[in-house]
Tab-separated table of C-alpha atoms and ligand atoms in Angstrom:
chain	number	residue	atom	x	y	z
A	1	MET	CA	29.386	10.741	-31.105
A	2	THR	CA	27.448	9.164	-28.955
A	3	LYS	CA	29.448	5.159	-28.761
A	4	VAL	CA	27.184	1.912	-28.054
A	5	ALA	CA	29.007	-1.043	-27.407
A	6	ILE	CA	27.229	-4.476	-27.971
A	7	VAL	CA	29.075	-7.585	-26.132
A	8	TYR	CA	27.827	-11.119	-26.746
A	9	HIS	CA	28.797	-14.377	-27.221
A	10	SER	CA	26.996	-16.191	-30.016
A	11	GLY	CA	28.003	-20.583	-30.505
A	12	TYR	CA	26.276	-20.665	-33.504
A	13	GLY	CA	25.643	-17.674	-35.439
A	14	HIS	CA	21.495	-16.540	-35.008
A	15	THR	CA	22.166	-14.621	-31.485
A	16	ALA	CA	25.399	-12.777	-33.762
A	17	VAL	CA	22.580	-11.489	-36.018
A	18	LEU	CA	20.701	-10.013	-33.712
A	19	ALA	CA	24.019	-7.976	-32.779
A	20	ASP	CA	24.984	-6.449	-35.765
A	21	LYS	CA	20.617	-5.617	-36.681
A	22	ILE	CA	21.365	-3.963	-33.944
A	23	ALA	CA	24.328	-2.103	-34.485
A	24	GLU	CA	22.292	-1.124	-37.830
A	25	GLY	CA	20.475	0.603	-35.548
A	26	VAL	CA	21.784	1.914	-33.408
A	27	ARG	CA	24.174	3.831	-36.484
A	28	ASP	CA	19.975	5.052	-37.919
A	29	ALA	CA	20.149	6.457	-34.658
A	30	GLY	CA	23.247	8.385	-36.522
A	31	GLN	CA	25.532	7.168	-33.391
A	32	THR	CA	28.418	5.061	-33.972
A	33	PRO	CA	28.632	1.032	-32.589
A	34	VAL	CA	30.854	-1.292	-30.770
A	35	LEU	CA	30.210	-4.046	-32.060
A	36	LEU	CA	32.120	-6.853	-28.728
A	37	LYS	CA	32.170	-10.486	-29.665
A	38	ILE	CA	33.384	-13.435	-26.997
A	39	ASP	CA	34.495	-15.702	-28.956
A	40	ASN	CA	35.368	-18.139	-26.013
A	41	ALA	CA	35.999	-18.578	-22.204
A	42	ALA	CA	39.917	-18.674	-22.296
A	43	GLN	CA	40.332	-15.404	-24.313
A	44	ASP	CA	41.576	-12.363	-22.415
A	45	PHE	CA	38.445	-10.512	-21.940
A	46	ALA	CA	40.834	-7.245	-20.386
A	47	PRO	CA	40.758	-5.251	-24.654
A	48	VAL	CA	36.754	-5.889	-24.359
A	49	ILE	CA	36.447	-4.683	-20.972
A	50	GLU	CA	37.855	-1.472	-22.357
A	51	GLN	CA	36.232	-0.935	-25.027
A	52	ILE	CA	33.014	-1.085	-22.539
A	53	THR	CA	34.634	1.317	-20.612
A	54	GLU	CA	35.336	3.960	-22.893
A	55	ALA	CA	31.562	3.297	-24.326
A	56	ASP	CA	27.961	5.277	-23.252
A	57	ALA	CA	25.940	2.206	-23.134
A	58	VAL	CA	26.896	-0.994	-23.546
A	59	VAL	CA	24.140	-3.531	-24.639
A	60	PHE	CA	24.472	-7.266	-23.162
A	61	GLY	CA	23.893	-9.886	-25.199
A	62	ALA	CA	23.986	-14.016	-24.912
A	63	PRO	CA	21.745	-17.505	-26.218
A	64	THR	CA	19.974	-18.479	-23.726
A	65	TYR	CA	21.973	-22.551	-22.844
A	66	MET	CA	20.017	-24.116	-20.436
A	67	GLY	CA	17.691	-21.364	-19.382
A	68	ASP	CA	20.232	-19.291	-18.310
A	69	VAL	CA	23.120	-17.173	-20.792
A	70	SER	CA	25.561	-19.061	-22.342
A	71	GLY	CA	28.575	-20.120	-20.416
A	72	VAL	CA	30.653	-18.541	-21.778
A	73	PHE	CA	28.974	-15.268	-21.752
A	74	LYS	CA	29.240	-16.059	-18.087
A	75	VAL	CA	32.926	-16.399	-18.085
A	76	PHE	CA	32.982	-12.631	-20.091
A	77	ALA	CA	30.439	-12.023	-16.360
A	78	ASP	CA	32.656	-12.878	-13.702
A	79	ALA	CA	35.938	-11.429	-15.832
A	80	THR	CA	34.060	-7.946	-15.043
A	81	ALA	CA	34.433	-8.190	-11.496
A	82	GLY	CA	37.410	-5.718	-11.290
A	83	ALA	CA	34.988	-2.928	-13.557
A	84	PHE	CA	33.406	-3.609	-11.403
A	85	PHE	CA	35.031	-2.700	-7.520
A	86	THR	CA	36.106	0.145	-9.341
A	87	GLY	CA	32.450	1.392	-10.092
A	88	ALA	CA	33.954	1.556	-13.906
A	89	TRP	CA	30.479	1.258	-15.447
A	90	LYS	CA	28.476	3.054	-12.764
A	91	ASP	CA	25.840	5.323	-14.235
A	92	LYS	CA	26.449	3.955	-17.567
A	93	LEU	CA	22.706	3.033	-19.911
A	94	ALA	CA	23.036	-1.103	-20.197
A	95	ALA	CA	19.875	-3.316	-21.754
A	96	GLY	CA	20.280	-6.893	-22.996
A	97	PHE	CA	19.396	-9.684	-25.428
A	98	THR	CA	19.247	-12.897	-25.909
A	99	ASN	CA	18.324	-16.205	-28.765
A	100	SER	CA	16.914	-19.354	-28.433
A	101	HIS	CA	15.193	-22.777	-30.321
A	102	SER	CA	11.804	-22.245	-28.157
A	103	PHE	CA	9.498	-19.952	-27.491
A	104	SER	CA	9.584	-19.038	-24.114
A	105	GLY	CA	13.512	-21.699	-23.228
A	106	ASP	CA	13.140	-19.641	-20.091
A	107	LYS	CA	14.472	-16.385	-22.440
A	108	GLY	CA	13.581	-14.660	-19.588
A	109	HIS	CA	15.443	-16.226	-17.172
A	110	ALA	CA	18.723	-15.121	-19.354
A	111	LEU	CA	17.593	-11.635	-19.900
A	112	GLU	CA	17.322	-11.383	-15.730
A	113	SER	CA	20.395	-12.750	-15.071
A	114	LEU	CA	22.048	-9.692	-18.001
A	115	THR	CA	19.648	-6.913	-15.695
A	116	ILE	CA	21.234	-8.405	-12.947
A	117	LEU	CA	24.917	-8.231	-14.193
A	118	ALA	CA	24.087	-4.304	-15.278
A	119	ALA	CA	22.504	-3.998	-11.424
A	120	GLN	CA	25.813	-5.394	-10.007
A	121	HIS	CA	27.998	-2.691	-11.643
A	122	GLY	CA	25.504	0.035	-11.127
A	123	MET	CA	24.379	0.495	-14.941
A	124	ASN	CA	20.862	2.078	-15.668
A	125	TRP	CA	18.994	-0.132	-17.843
A	126	VAL	CA	16.881	0.229	-21.002
A	127	ASN	CA	14.183	-2.472	-21.147
A	128	LEU	CA	12.713	-2.577	-25.076
A	129	GLY	CA	9.766	-0.631	-25.361
A	130	LEU	CA	8.383	-2.220	-28.463
A	131	ALA	CA	4.468	-3.353	-27.874
A	132	PRO	CA	3.576	-6.816	-28.952
A	133	PRO	CA	1.230	-7.739	-31.098
A	134	GLY	CA	-2.321	-8.974	-30.989
A	135	VAL	CA	-3.242	-12.564	-29.886
A	136	THR	CA	-3.728	-14.325	-32.947
A	137	ALA	CA	-1.338	-16.787	-34.734
A	138	ALA	CA	-1.681	-14.423	-37.601
A	139	GLU	CA	-0.648	-11.553	-35.947
A	140	ARG	CA	2.610	-12.844	-34.082
A	141	GLY	CA	3.876	-14.645	-37.351
A	142	PRO	CA	7.606	-14.203	-37.917
A	143	ASP	CA	7.552	-10.465	-39.968
A	144	THR	CA	5.709	-9.371	-36.857
A	145	ILE	CA	8.102	-6.963	-34.234
A	146	ASN	CA	8.592	-8.501	-30.328
A	147	ARG	CA	6.408	-11.422	-31.334
A	148	VAL	CA	7.685	-13.673	-28.200
A	149	GLY	CA	5.536	-10.706	-26.286
A	150	SER	CA	8.933	-9.695	-24.441
A	151	PHE	CA	9.780	-6.599	-22.510
A	152	ILE	CA	12.309	-6.534	-19.826
A	153	GLY	CA	14.910	-7.038	-23.118
A	154	LEU	CA	14.755	-8.482	-26.582
A	155	ALA	CA	13.638	-12.482	-27.197
A	156	ALA	CA	14.738	-13.724	-30.082
A	157	GLN	CA	13.008	-17.471	-31.553
A	158	SER	CA	15.526	-19.784	-34.051
A	159	ASP	CA	14.881	-22.524	-34.808
A	160	ASN	CA	17.683	-25.504	-36.315
A	161	ALA	CA	18.448	-23.921	-40.102
A	162	SER	CA	21.072	-21.476	-40.883
A	163	PRO	CA	21.406	-18.104	-39.294
A	164	GLU	CA	21.083	-17.150	-43.163
A	165	ILE	CA	17.331	-17.339	-42.234
A	166	SER	CA	16.982	-17.930	-38.571
A	167	PRO	CA	15.994	-15.340	-36.031
A	168	PRO	CA	12.993	-14.653	-39.294
A	169	ALA	CA	12.890	-11.172	-40.018
A	170	GLY	CA	10.036	-9.493	-37.655
A	171	ASP	CA	12.656	-10.644	-35.025
A	172	ARG	CA	15.622	-8.525	-36.797
A	173	GLU	CA	13.288	-5.999	-37.029
A	174	THR	CA	13.212	-6.039	-33.782
A	175	ALA	CA	16.390	-6.162	-32.567
A	176	ARG	CA	17.383	-2.972	-35.464
A	177	LEU	CA	14.457	-1.253	-33.088
A	178	PHE	CA	16.519	-2.061	-30.035
A	179	GLY	CA	19.229	-0.236	-31.208
A	180	VAL	CA	17.257	3.127	-32.131
A	181	ARG	CA	16.353	2.700	-28.887
A	182	ILE	CA	19.508	2.207	-26.587
A	183	ALA	CA	21.258	4.867	-29.338
A	184	GLN	CA	18.729	7.783	-28.730
A	185	ALA	CA	18.527	6.628	-24.968
A	186	ALA	CA	22.691	7.170	-24.725
A	187	VAL	CA	22.106	10.739	-26.276
A	188	ARG	CA	19.484	11.703	-23.983
A	189	TRP	CA	22.154	10.201	-20.631
A	190	SER	CA	24.782	11.574	-22.232
A	191	ARG	CA	23.887	15.404	-22.310
A	192	GLY	CA	22.683	15.341	-18.358
A	193	ALA	CA	26.550	14.294	-17.635
A	194	GLN	CA	27.309	17.210	-16.926
A	195	PRO	CA	30.608	17.873	-13.990
A	196	ALA	CA	28.206	19.487	-11.547
A	197	LEU	CA	25.707	17.092	-11.844
A	198	SER	CA	28.023	13.982	-11.267
A	199	GLU	CA	29.676	16.091	-8.703
A	200	ALA	CA	26.436	16.729	-6.913
A	201	ALA	CA	26.787	12.571	-5.519
B	1	FMN	C1	23.994	-26.307	-24.691
B	1	FMN	C2	22.699	-25.620	-25.223
B	1	FMN	C3	21.330	-25.944	-24.072
B	1	FMN	C4	20.394	-24.979	-24.746
B	1	FMN	N1	19.189	-24.440	-23.994
B	1	FMN	C5	18.339	-24.140	-24.775
B	1	FMN	C6	17.324	-23.501	-23.642
B	1	FMN	O1	17.749	-23.522	-22.297
B	1	FMN	N2	16.364	-22.993	-24.453
B	1	FMN	C7	15.972	-22.906	-25.789
B	1	FMN	O2	14.527	-22.557	-25.980
B	1	FMN	N3	17.251	-22.992	-26.403
B	1	FMN	C8	18.346	-23.390	-25.931
B	1	FMN	N4	19.652	-24.127	-26.555
B	1	FMN	C9	19.133	-24.014	-28.057
B	1	FMN	C10	19.857	-22.244	-28.723
B	1	FMN	O3	19.325	-21.457	-27.609
B	1	FMN	C11	19.682	-22.088	-29.864
B	1	FMN	O4	19.885	-22.549	-30.780
B	1	FMN	C12	20.187	-20.652	-30.069
B	1	FMN	O5	19.461	-20.500	-31.729
B	1	FMN	C13	21.691	-20.963	-30.565
B	1	FMN	O6	22.052	-19.558	-30.559
B	1	FMN	P1	23.936	-19.523	-30.979
B	1	FMN	O7	23.412	-19.647	-32.517
B	1	FMN	O8	23.716	-17.258	-30.982
B	1	FMN	O9	24.583	-19.970	-29.609
B	1	FMN	C14	20.515	-24.769	-26.712
B	1	FMN	C15	21.025	-24.967	-26.958
B	1	FMN	C16	22.552	-25.025	-25.870
B	1	FMN	C17	23.809	-25.511	-27.259
């Protein structure tokens, strides 16, 4: 079974909703999600890092705070320097998601940070792969897929409301479909990881 680690921070529970839906999508694709929540900057990251090392693909997720990934997630990212030096995550698949209050809110910058984290580890990035809706307001309603029109990764928008109702249905379904896509990509990628191929480098 292909393992997809979903490592994320969520200060108030909205980004966590997306993590759960990505996990659902991984299960829908017949694979195994491993949800790894970063709780605080002072925690021991070693168990999280170990589980990522065991996974076939990793989805990084953080809310956008002050136009970038949350500080807690950034502390975790810095703690992965050991895996960087040993090349432990090289050639795994990676993907990313974020969530914020504004439609833009500079979510693109947070996704770029996640992309760079993956690139520094030599990971291969899987983008969202879901077309944005049309241009009229009705077409961009809360039930639509990829309603904020992100391509590099999953971007969701949450109001100042309970995570039970926000982010809305369209963002949740976008996250589920993203989970399916990553799991399917990981299965394909794992099939090609034969010793002859990896030793050829
Ligand atoms: C410290 C802080 C900074 C924030 N900065 C941004 C921002 O730059 N752009 C934005 O659209 N929303 C911003 N927000 C709003 C959050 O992104 C939004 O409330 C999000 O749903 C929180 O996700 P969470 O519940 O997973 O923590 C900020 C919130 C906090 C607490």
